[in-house]
CSV table of C-alpha atoms in Angstrom, one decimal:
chain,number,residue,atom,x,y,z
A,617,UNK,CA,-4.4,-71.0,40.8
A,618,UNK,CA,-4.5,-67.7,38.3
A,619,UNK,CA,-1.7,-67.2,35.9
A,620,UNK,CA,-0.8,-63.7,35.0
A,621,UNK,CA,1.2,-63.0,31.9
A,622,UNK,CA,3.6,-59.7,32.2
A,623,UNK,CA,5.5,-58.5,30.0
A,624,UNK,CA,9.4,-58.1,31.1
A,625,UNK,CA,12.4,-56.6,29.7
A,626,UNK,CA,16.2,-57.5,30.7
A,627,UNK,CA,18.0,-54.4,32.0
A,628,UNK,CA,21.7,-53.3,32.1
A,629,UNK,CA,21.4,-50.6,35.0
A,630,UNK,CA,22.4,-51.6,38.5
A,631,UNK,CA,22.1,-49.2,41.6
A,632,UNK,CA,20.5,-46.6,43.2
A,633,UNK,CA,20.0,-44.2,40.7
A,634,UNK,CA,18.9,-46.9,38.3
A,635,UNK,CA,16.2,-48.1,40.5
A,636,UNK,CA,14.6,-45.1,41.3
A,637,UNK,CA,14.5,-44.0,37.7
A,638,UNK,CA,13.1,-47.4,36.7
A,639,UNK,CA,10.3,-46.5,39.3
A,640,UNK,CA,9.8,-43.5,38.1
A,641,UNK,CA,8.6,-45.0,35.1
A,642,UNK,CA,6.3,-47.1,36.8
A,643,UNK,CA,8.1,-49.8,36.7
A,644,UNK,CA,9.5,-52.2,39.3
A,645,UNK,CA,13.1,-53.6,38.9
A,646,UNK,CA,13.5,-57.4,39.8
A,647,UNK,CA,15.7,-60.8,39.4
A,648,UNK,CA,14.8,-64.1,38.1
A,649,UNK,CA,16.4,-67.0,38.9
A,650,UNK,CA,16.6,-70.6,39.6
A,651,UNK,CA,17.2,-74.1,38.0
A,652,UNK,CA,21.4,-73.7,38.5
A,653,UNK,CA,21.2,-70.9,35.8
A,654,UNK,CA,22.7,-67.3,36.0
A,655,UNK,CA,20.5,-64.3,37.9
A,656,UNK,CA,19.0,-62.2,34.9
A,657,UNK,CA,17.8,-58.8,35.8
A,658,UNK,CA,14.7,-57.7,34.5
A,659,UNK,CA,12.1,-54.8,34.8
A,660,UNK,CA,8.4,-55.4,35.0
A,661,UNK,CA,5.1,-53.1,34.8
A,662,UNK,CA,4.6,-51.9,38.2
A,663,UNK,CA,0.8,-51.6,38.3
A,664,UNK,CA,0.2,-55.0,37.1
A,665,UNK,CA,2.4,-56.8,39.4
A,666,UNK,CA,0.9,-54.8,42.0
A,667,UNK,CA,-2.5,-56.6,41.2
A,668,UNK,CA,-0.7,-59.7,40.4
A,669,UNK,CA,1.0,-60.0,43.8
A,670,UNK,CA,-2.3,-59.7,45.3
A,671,UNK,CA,-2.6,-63.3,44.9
A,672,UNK,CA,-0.7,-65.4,47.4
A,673,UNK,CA,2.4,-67.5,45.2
A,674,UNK,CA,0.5,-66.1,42.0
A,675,UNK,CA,2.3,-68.0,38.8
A,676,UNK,CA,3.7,-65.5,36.7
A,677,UNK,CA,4.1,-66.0,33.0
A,678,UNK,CA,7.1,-63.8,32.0
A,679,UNK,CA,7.5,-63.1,28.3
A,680,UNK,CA,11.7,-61.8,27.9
A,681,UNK,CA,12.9,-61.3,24.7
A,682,UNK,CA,10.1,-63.5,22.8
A,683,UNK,CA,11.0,-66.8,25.4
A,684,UNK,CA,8.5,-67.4,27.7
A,685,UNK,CA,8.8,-68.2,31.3
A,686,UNK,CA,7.1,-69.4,34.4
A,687,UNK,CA,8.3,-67.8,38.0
A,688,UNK,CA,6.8,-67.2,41.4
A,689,UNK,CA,7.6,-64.2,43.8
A,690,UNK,CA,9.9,-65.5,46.1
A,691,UNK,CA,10.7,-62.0,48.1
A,692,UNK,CA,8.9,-58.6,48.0
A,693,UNK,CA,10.2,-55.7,49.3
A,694,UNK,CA,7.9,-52.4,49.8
A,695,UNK,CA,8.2,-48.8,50.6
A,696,UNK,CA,7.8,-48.8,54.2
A,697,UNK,CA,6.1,-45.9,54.4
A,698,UNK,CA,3.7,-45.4,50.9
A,699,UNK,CA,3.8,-49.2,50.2
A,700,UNK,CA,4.4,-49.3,46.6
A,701,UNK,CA,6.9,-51.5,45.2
A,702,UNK,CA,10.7,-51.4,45.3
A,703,UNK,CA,12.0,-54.9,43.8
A,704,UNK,CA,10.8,-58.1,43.5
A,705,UNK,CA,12.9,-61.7,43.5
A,706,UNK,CA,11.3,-64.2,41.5
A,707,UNK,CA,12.1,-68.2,41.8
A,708,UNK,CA,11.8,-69.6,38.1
A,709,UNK,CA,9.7,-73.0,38.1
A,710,UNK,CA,8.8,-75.4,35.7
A,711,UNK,CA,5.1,-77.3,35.2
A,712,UNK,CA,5.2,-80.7,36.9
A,713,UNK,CA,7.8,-79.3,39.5
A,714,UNK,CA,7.4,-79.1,43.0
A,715,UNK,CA,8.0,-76.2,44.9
A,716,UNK,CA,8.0,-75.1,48.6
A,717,UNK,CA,5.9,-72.3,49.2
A,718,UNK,CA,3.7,-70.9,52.2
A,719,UNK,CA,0.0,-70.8,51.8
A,720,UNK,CA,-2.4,-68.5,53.7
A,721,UNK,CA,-4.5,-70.1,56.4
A,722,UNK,CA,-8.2,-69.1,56.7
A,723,UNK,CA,-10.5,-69.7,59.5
A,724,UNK,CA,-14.3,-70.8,59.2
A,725,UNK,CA,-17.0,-71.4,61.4
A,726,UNK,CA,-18.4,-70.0,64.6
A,727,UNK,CA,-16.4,-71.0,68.4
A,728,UNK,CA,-18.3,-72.1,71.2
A,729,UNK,CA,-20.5,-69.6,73.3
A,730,UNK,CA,-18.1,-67.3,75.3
A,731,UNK,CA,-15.3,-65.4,75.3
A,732,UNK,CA,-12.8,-67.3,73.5
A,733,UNK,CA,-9.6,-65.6,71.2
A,734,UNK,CA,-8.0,-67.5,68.3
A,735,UNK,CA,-4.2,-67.0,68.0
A,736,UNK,CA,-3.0,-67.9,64.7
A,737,UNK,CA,0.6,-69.7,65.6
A,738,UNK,CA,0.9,-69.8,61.8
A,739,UNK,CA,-0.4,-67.2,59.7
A,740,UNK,CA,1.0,-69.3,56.5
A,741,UNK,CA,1.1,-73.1,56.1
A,742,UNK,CA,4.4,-74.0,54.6
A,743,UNK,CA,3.6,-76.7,52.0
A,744,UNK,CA,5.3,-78.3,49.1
A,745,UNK,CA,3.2,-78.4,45.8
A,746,UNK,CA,3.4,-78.5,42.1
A,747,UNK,CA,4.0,-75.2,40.7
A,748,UNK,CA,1.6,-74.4,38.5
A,749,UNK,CA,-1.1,-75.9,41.1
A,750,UNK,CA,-0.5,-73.9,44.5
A,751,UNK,CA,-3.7,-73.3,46.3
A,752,UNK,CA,-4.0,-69.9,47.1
A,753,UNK,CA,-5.5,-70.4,50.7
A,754,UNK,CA,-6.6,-73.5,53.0
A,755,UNK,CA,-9.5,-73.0,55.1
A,756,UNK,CA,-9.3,-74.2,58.8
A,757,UNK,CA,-12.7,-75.4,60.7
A,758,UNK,CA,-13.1,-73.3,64.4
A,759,UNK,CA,-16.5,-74.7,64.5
A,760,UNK,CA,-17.3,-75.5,68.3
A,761,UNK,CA,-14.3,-75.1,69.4
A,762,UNK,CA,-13.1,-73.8,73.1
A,763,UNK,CA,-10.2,-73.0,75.5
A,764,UNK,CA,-7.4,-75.0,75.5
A,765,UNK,CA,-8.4,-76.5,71.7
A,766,UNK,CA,-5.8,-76.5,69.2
A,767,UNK,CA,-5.4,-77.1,65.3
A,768,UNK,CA,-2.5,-79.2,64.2
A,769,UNK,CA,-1.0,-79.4,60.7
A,770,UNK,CA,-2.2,-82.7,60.6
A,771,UNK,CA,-5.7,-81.8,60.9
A,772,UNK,CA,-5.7,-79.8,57.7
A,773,UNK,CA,-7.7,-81.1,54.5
A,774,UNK,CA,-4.8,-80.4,51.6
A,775,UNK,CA,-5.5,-80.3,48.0
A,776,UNK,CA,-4.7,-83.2,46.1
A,777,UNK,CA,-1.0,-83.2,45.3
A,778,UNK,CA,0.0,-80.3,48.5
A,779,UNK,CA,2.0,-82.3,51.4
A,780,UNK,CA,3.0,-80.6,54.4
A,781,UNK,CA,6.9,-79.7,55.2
A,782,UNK,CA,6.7,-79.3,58.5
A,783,UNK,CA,6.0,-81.9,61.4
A,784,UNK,CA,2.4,-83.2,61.5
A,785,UNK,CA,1.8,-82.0,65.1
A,786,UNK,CA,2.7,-78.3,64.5
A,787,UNK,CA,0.2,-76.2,66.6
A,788,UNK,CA,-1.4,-74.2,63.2
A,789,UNK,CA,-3.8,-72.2,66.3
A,790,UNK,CA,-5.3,-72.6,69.3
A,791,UNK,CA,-8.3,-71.2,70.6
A,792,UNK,CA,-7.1,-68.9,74.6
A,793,UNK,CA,-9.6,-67.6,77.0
A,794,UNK,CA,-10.0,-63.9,76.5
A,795,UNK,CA,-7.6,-62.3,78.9
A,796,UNK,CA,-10.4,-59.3,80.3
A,797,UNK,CA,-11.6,-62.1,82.8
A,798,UNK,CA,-8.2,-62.7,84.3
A,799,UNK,CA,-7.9,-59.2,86.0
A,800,UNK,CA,-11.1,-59.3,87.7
A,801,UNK,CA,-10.0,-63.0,89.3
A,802,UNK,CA,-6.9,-61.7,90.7
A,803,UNK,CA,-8.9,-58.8,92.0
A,804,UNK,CA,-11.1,-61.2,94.1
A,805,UNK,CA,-8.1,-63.1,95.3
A,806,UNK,CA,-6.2,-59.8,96.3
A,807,UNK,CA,-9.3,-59.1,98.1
A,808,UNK,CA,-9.6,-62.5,99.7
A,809,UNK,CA,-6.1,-62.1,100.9
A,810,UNK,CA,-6.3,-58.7,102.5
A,811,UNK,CA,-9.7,-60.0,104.7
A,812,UNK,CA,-7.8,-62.7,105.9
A,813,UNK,CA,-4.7,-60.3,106.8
């Protein structure tokens, strides 16, 4: 997992009018906190937390002040409209500590011949891990599979030290028939019907 060092600085403002003038400067307000301690506001550099949060749970090193610390993003919140960056909540962790996080789940592999959809019933796997080891992704094996086939939690290689925290026979996807061939069955069957009447 990538560690990115940012430089932060506490700040005093509060509201509105704070806010946007803090994004003005291309910068992004947010709060740290965690471990029983008080929030502390701080403002970081907007364009390289932008790439930073590009990585799923990325570990952020946060110098404040000369102290260094270790956080992960724990809530984002965007500009609906132009997506940039509008504040950012980040959990404050220490290395050996476990966390609970969700990791992105990727598929690999080819189904089985025909027209087959996978729905992702998770898009994220929530997992508990140590925090400076979160794996960015885990990858999901569709290989052969059909209709009516499912992945479970369970069936998911971890990395070493990652457990699950959620039940071991949570549907992760599933693998439908696609739904163009439906219409055309009930079609017949209407037709079926109306010879008969």
């Amino acid at each position: 997992m990538s560690e990115v060092k940012l430089a932060a600085e506490l700040r005093s403002e509060f509201g509105k009018g704070a806010a946007r003038r803090i994004r003005r400067d291309n910068k992004v307000p947010g709060v740290l906190y965690g471990h029983g301690s008080d929030p502390v506001h701080v403002t970081l550099p907007g364009h390289d937390l932008l790439l930073a949060l590009r990585t799923p749970n990325v570990l952020l090193s946060l110098e404040i002040e000369g102290k260094n610390e270790l956080a992960i993003p724990k809530a984002v919140q965007r500009d609906p409209l132009k997506g940039f960056l509008e504040h950012v909540d980040l959990l404050l962790v220490k290395r050996g500590e476990k966390v609970s996080v969700d990791i992105p789940v990727h598929t690999e592999g080819e189904l089985a011949p025909g027209a087959f959809l996978v729905e992702h019933v998770l898009n994220a796997l929530p997992v508990e891990a140590e925090a400076t080891h979160i794996p960015e992704s885990v990858s999901v094996s569709i290989e052969g599979l059909s209709a009516g086939d499912s992945v479970l939690a369970k069936d998911i290689t971890l990395p070493k030290g990652t457990t699950l925290t959620v039940e071991d026979d949570t549907v992760v996807l599933q693998v439908l028939a696609a739904q163009a061939e439906e219409p055309a069955a009930e079609a017949e069957g209407e037709g079926e019907e109306a010879a008969e009447a």
